[in-house]
Structures are given as structure tokens and as C-alpha cells.
CSV table of C-alpha atoms in Angstrom, one decimal:
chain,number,residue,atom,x,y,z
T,208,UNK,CA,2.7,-10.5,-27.6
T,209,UNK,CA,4.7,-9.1,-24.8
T,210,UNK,CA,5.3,-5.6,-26.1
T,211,UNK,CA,1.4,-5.3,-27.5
T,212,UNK,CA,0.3,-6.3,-23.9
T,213,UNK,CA,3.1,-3.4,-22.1
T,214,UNK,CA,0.9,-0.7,-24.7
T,215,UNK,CA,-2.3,-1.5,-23.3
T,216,UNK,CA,-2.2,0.5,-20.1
T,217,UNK,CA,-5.3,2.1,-18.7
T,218,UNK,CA,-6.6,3.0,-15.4
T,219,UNK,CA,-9.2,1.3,-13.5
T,220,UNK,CA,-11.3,0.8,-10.7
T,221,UNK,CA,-10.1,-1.8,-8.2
T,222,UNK,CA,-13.1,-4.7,-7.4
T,223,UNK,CA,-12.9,-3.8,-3.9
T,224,UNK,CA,-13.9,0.2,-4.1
T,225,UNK,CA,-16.7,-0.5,-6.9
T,226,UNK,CA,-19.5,-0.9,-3.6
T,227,UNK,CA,-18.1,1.4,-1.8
T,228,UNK,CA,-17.5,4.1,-4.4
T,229,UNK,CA,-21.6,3.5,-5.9
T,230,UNK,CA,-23.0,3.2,-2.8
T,231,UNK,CA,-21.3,7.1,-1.4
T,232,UNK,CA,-22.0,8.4,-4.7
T,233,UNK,CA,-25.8,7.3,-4.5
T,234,UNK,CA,-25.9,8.9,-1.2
T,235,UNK,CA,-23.7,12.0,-2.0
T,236,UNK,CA,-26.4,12.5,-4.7
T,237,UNK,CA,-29.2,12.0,-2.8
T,238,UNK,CA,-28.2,13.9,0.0
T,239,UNK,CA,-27.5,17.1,-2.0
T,240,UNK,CA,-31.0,16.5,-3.7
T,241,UNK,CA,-32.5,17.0,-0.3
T,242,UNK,CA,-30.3,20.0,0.7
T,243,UNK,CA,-31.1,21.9,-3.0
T,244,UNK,CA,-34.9,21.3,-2.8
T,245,UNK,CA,-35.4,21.9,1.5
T,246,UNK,CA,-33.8,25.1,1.7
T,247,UNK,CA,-34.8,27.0,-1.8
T,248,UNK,CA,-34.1,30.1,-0.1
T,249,UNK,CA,-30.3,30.1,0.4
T,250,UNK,CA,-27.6,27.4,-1.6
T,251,UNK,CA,-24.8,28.0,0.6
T,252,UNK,CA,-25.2,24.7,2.2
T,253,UNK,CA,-26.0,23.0,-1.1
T,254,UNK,CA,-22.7,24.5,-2.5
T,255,UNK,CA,-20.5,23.9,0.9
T,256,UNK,CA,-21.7,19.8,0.9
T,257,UNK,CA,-20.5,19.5,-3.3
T,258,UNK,CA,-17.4,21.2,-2.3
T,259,UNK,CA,-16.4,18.9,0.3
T,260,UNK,CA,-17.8,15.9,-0.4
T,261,UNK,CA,-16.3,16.1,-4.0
T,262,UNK,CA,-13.2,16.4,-2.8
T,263,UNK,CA,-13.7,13.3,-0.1
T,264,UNK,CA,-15.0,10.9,-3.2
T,265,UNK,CA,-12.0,12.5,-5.4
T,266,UNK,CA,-9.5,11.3,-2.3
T,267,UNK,CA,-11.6,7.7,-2.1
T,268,UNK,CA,-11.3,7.3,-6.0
T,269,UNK,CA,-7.6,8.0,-6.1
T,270,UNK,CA,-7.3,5.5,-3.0
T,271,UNK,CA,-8.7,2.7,-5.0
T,272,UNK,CA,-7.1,3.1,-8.6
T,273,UNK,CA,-6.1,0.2,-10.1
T,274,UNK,CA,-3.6,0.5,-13.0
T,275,UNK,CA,-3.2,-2.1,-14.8
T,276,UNK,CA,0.4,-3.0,-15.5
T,277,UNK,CA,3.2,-5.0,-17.2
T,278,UNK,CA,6.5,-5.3,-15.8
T,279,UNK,CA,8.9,-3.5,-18.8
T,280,UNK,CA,11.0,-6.1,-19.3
T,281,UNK,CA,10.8,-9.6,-21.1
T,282,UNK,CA,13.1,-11.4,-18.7
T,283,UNK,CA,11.3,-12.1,-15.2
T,284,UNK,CA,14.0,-14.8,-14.2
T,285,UNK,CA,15.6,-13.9,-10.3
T,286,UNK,CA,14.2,-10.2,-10.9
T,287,UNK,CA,11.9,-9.7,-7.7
T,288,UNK,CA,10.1,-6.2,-8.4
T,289,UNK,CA,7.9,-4.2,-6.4
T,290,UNK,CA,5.1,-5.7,-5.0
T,291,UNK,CA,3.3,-2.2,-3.6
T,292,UNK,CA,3.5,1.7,-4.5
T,293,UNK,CA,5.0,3.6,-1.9
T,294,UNK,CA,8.7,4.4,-0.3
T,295,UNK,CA,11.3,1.7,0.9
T,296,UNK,CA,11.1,2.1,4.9
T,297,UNK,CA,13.3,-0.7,5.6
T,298,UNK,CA,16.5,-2.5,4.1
T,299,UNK,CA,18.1,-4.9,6.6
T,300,UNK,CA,19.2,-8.1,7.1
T,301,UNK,CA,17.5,-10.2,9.8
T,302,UNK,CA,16.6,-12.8,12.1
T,303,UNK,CA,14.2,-14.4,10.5
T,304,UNK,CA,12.7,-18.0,13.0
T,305,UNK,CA,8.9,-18.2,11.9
T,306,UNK,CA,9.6,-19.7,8.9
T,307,UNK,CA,13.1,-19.7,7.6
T,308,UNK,CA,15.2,-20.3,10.9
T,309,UNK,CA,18.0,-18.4,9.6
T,310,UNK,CA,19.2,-14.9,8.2
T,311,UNK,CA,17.4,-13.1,5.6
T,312,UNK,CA,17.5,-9.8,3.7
T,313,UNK,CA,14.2,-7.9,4.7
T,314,UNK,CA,13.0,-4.8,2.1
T,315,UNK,CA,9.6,-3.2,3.1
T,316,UNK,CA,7.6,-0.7,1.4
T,317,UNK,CA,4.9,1.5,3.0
T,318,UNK,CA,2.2,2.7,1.2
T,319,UNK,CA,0.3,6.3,2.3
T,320,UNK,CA,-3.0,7.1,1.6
T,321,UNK,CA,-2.0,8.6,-2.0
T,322,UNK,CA,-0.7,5.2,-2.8
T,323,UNK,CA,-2.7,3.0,-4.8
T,324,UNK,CA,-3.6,-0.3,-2.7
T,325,UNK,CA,-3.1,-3.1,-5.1
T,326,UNK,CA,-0.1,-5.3,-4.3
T,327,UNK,CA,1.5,-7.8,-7.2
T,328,UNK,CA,3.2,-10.7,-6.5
T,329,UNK,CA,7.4,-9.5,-6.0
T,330,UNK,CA,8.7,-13.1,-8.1
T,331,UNK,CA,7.3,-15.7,-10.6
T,332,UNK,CA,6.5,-18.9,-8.7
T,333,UNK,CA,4.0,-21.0,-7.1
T,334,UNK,CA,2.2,-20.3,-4.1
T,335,UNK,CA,3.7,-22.3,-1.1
T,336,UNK,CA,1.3,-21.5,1.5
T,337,UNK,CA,-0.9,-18.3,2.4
T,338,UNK,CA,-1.4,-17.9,6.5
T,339,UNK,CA,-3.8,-15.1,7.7
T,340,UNK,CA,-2.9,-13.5,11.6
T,341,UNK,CA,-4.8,-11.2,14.1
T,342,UNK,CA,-2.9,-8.6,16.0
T,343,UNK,CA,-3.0,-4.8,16.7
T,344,UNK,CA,-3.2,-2.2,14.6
T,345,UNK,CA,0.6,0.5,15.1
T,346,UNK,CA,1.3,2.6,12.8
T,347,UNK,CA,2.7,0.9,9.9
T,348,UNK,CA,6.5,2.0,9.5
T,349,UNK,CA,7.4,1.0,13.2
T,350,UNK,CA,9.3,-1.8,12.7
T,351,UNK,CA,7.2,-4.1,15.6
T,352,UNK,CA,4.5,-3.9,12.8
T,353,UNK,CA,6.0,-6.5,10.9
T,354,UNK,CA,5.4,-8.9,14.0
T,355,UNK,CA,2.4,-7.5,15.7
T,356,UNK,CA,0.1,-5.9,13.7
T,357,UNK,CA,-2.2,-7.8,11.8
T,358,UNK,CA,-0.7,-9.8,8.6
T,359,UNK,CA,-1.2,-12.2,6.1
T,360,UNK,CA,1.9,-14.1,5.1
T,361,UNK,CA,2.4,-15.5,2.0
T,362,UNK,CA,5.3,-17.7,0.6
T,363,UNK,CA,6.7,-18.1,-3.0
T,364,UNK,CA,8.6,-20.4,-4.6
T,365,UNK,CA,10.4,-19.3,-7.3
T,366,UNK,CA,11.3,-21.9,-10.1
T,367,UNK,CA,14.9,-22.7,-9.1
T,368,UNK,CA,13.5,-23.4,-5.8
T,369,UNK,CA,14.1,-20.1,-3.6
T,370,UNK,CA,11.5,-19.3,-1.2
T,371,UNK,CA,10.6,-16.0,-1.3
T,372,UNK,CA,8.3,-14.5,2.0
T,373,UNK,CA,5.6,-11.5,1.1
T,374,UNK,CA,3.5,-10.2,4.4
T,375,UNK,CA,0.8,-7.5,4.0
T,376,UNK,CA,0.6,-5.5,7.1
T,377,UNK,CA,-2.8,-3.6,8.6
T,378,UNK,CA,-1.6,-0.1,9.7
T,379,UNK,CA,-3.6,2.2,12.0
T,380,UNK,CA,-6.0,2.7,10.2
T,381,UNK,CA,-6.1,0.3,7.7
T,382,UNK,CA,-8.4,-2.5,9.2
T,383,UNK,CA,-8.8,-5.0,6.2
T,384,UNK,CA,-6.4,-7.2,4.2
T,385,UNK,CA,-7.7,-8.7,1.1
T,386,UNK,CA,-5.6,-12.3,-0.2
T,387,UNK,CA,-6.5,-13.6,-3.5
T,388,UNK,CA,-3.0,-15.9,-3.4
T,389,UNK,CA,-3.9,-19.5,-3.1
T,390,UNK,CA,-2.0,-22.3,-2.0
T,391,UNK,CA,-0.5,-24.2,-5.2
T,392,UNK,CA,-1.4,-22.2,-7.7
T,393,UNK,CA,1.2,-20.8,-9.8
T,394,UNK,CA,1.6,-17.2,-9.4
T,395,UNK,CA,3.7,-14.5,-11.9
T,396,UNK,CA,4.8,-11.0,-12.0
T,397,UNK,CA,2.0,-8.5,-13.3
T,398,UNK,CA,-0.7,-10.5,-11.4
T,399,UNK,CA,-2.1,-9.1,-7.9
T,400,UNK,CA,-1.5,-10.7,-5.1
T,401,UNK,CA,-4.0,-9.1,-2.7
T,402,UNK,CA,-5.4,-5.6,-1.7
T,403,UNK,CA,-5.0,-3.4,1.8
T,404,UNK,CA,-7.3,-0.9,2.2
T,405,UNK,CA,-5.6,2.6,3.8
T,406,UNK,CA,-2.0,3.0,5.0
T,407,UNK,CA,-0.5,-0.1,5.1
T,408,UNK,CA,2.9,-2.0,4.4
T,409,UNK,CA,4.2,-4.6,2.5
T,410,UNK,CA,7.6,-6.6,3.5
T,411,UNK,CA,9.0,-8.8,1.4
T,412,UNK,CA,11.9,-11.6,2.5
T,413,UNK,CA,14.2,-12.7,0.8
T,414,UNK,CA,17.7,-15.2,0.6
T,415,UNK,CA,20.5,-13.3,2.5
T,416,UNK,CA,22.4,-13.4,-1.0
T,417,UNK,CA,20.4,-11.4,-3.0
T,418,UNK,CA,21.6,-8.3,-4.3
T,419,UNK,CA,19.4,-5.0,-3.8
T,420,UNK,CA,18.4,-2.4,-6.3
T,421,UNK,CA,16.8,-0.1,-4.3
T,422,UNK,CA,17.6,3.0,-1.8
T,423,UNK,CA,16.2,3.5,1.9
T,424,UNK,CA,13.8,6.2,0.9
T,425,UNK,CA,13.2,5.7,-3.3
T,426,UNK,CA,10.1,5.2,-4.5
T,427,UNK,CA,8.4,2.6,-5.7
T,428,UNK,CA,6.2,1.6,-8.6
T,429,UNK,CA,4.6,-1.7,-7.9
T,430,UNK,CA,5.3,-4.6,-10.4
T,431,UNK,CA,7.8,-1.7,-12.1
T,432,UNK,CA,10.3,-1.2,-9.9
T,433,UNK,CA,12.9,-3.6,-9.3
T,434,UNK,CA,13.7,-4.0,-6.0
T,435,UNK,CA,16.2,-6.5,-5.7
T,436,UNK,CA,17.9,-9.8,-8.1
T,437,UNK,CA,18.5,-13.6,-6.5
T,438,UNK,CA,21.5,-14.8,-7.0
């Protein structure tokens, strides 16, 4: 069953574009309706709105693709994979006394506007707890980010018991984190864990003993790339 769901990839639109996406076509439509029958006489300005307006719903389309995916291999046990599309910003071990009280390895991925938005949950589990916090809105690769820009926290427990932490950030000008992670419910690789809409950041935490599989720098393929293995 495994290998005849990794086959049945396909592209589509993420729920949380669907209004936004209809509604600007609708207007793009109508809007170039009124521009080709109130100015018969030249088309310039008919031709200069489809031109730049195509390429504004092109960029908006991309933004909210939403592949659907299967992590490549059949074993899922300690493997904690990418929960985001982007670059690795950050690798580092920390001080870590919201929730943890002690040292943990930090990994974050930031995600540019190219990036599709969809993050997947980084570990097979159950939710622990999902906490939701105001705060500003800096750019999302400065490291006070993590702390002071708005978040939503959300923590994992994988089945051997190893609590696992995965914050969405806001960035500057993303303004809206979307949550579908809810407490107690068990959650597993190749499901999403939430949405960010714009440039954003996901960091994930995780026990100081794990071993890491990525680079400062690499890419990353969310629920694809492997990011780092508990020990």
C-alpha cells in the first residue's frame, strides 16, 4: 500500500488560496472586461493589465501549491524530516527554558516567497499541546524571530516518548499562521501540520542527542528531506 500511495503524486491547490485565488481571478476578469469594452479605440492598456496581472496570479498560484506527498521511505521510526520547503538558516544547540528547561539542538528552515507554504509534521507522534503567541513581525531569518515574532508552538511526542518542539514563525510580511494540529490527536509524517502565508520560518527542537542530516544552507523538501535522526 505504501509504494502505490508514494506513485500518486499530483499537485494541488492548498484550501487556504482557493478564496483568495477565485475571488482575484473573478476580479482580474472583470476588470479587463471593462478596460477592453471602455476604451475600443486603443488596447494598450487592456494588453498592459493581462500582462501584469498574469504574472501577479502566476506568483500567487505558485505561493499556494500544495503537493501532495509521501515520505520515500517505509521506516518513519526516529527519522524527523522536513517539516517546510526552504533553506536551513540555523543549526545550533541552545538554551532552551520555555518548555524544556535544558539544552536542545535547534534546526530552522525559512521559507521565501517561491516556497510552497504547507508545513508537515517533522516526527510521528501525538500532539502534546498546540499554544498560539502575538508578537512583532522582523524579518524571519534574524534569530530574535524565534522569540519575538509572532508563533504558534506545537509539541510532539514521539512514541518512545521524546518530545519534539515545532514553532511556525510570522515573518515581515507574512501576517497569518494557520494550525490544524490539535491537542491529543495522533499526528504522522506526510500529514500537514499547518500553513503560513508569505515568508515565514519553521524551527523545529529537538533532544540535544540527536544526530543531524542536514547542512547550514541545503535545501529542503518538506516531509522529503531528512533533517535529522533521534537517538
Amino acid at each position: 500500500m505504501g509504494k502505490i500511495k508514494r506513485k500518486l503524486k499530483k499537485i494541488r491547490i492548498h484550501r487556504e488560496g482557493t478564496k483568495q485565488l477565485l475571488y482575484g481571478g473573478i476580479s482580474i476578469m472583470l476588470v479587463a472586461l471593462i478596460l477592453w469594452f471602455t476604451i475600443p479605440s486603443c488596447k494598450l492598456p487592456f494588453w498592459i493589465f493581462i500582462a501584469i496581472f498574469s504574472i501577479a496570479y502566476g506568483i500567487v498560484l505558485n505561493f499556494y501549491r500544495a503537493p501532495v506527498r509521501y515520505f520515500p521511505g517505509d521506516d518513519t521510526e526516529k527519522i524527523v524530516v522536513a517539516p517546510a520547503d526552504g533553506h536551513v538558516v540555523v543549526i545550533e544547540e541552545i538554551e532552551e527554558n520555555e518548555y524544556f528547561h535544558d539544552r536542545r539542538l535547534m534546526i530552522s528552515i525559512f521559507m521565501s516567497l517561491w516556497n510552497v507554504h504547507a508545513n508537515w509534521f517533522p516526527v510521528d507522534g501525538k500532539v502534546k499541546f498546540v499554544k498560539h503567541f502575538n508578537g512583532k513581525f522582523y524579518k524571519a531569518w534574524l534569530p530574535k524571530a524565534s522569540d519575538e515574532n509572532e508563533h504558534a508552538d506545537t509539541m510532539l511526542t514521539t512514541p518512545d516518548g521524546r518530545d519534539v518542539l515545532c514553532r511556525q514563525i510570522a515573518g515581515a510580511v507574512a501576517r497569518r499562521i494557520v494550525t490544524y494540529a490539535k491537542e491529543g490527536e495522533e499526528c504522522y509524517i506526510d500529514e500537514h501540520l499547518g500553513f503560513i502565508k508569505l515568508g515565514s520560518r519553521v524551527d523545529v527542537f529537538l533532544p540535544i542527542d540527536s544526530e543531524v542530516c542536514v547542512k547550514m544552507g541545503q535545501h529542503t523538501t518538506g516531509d522529503h528531506t531528512v533533517i535529522a535522526k533521534l537517538s
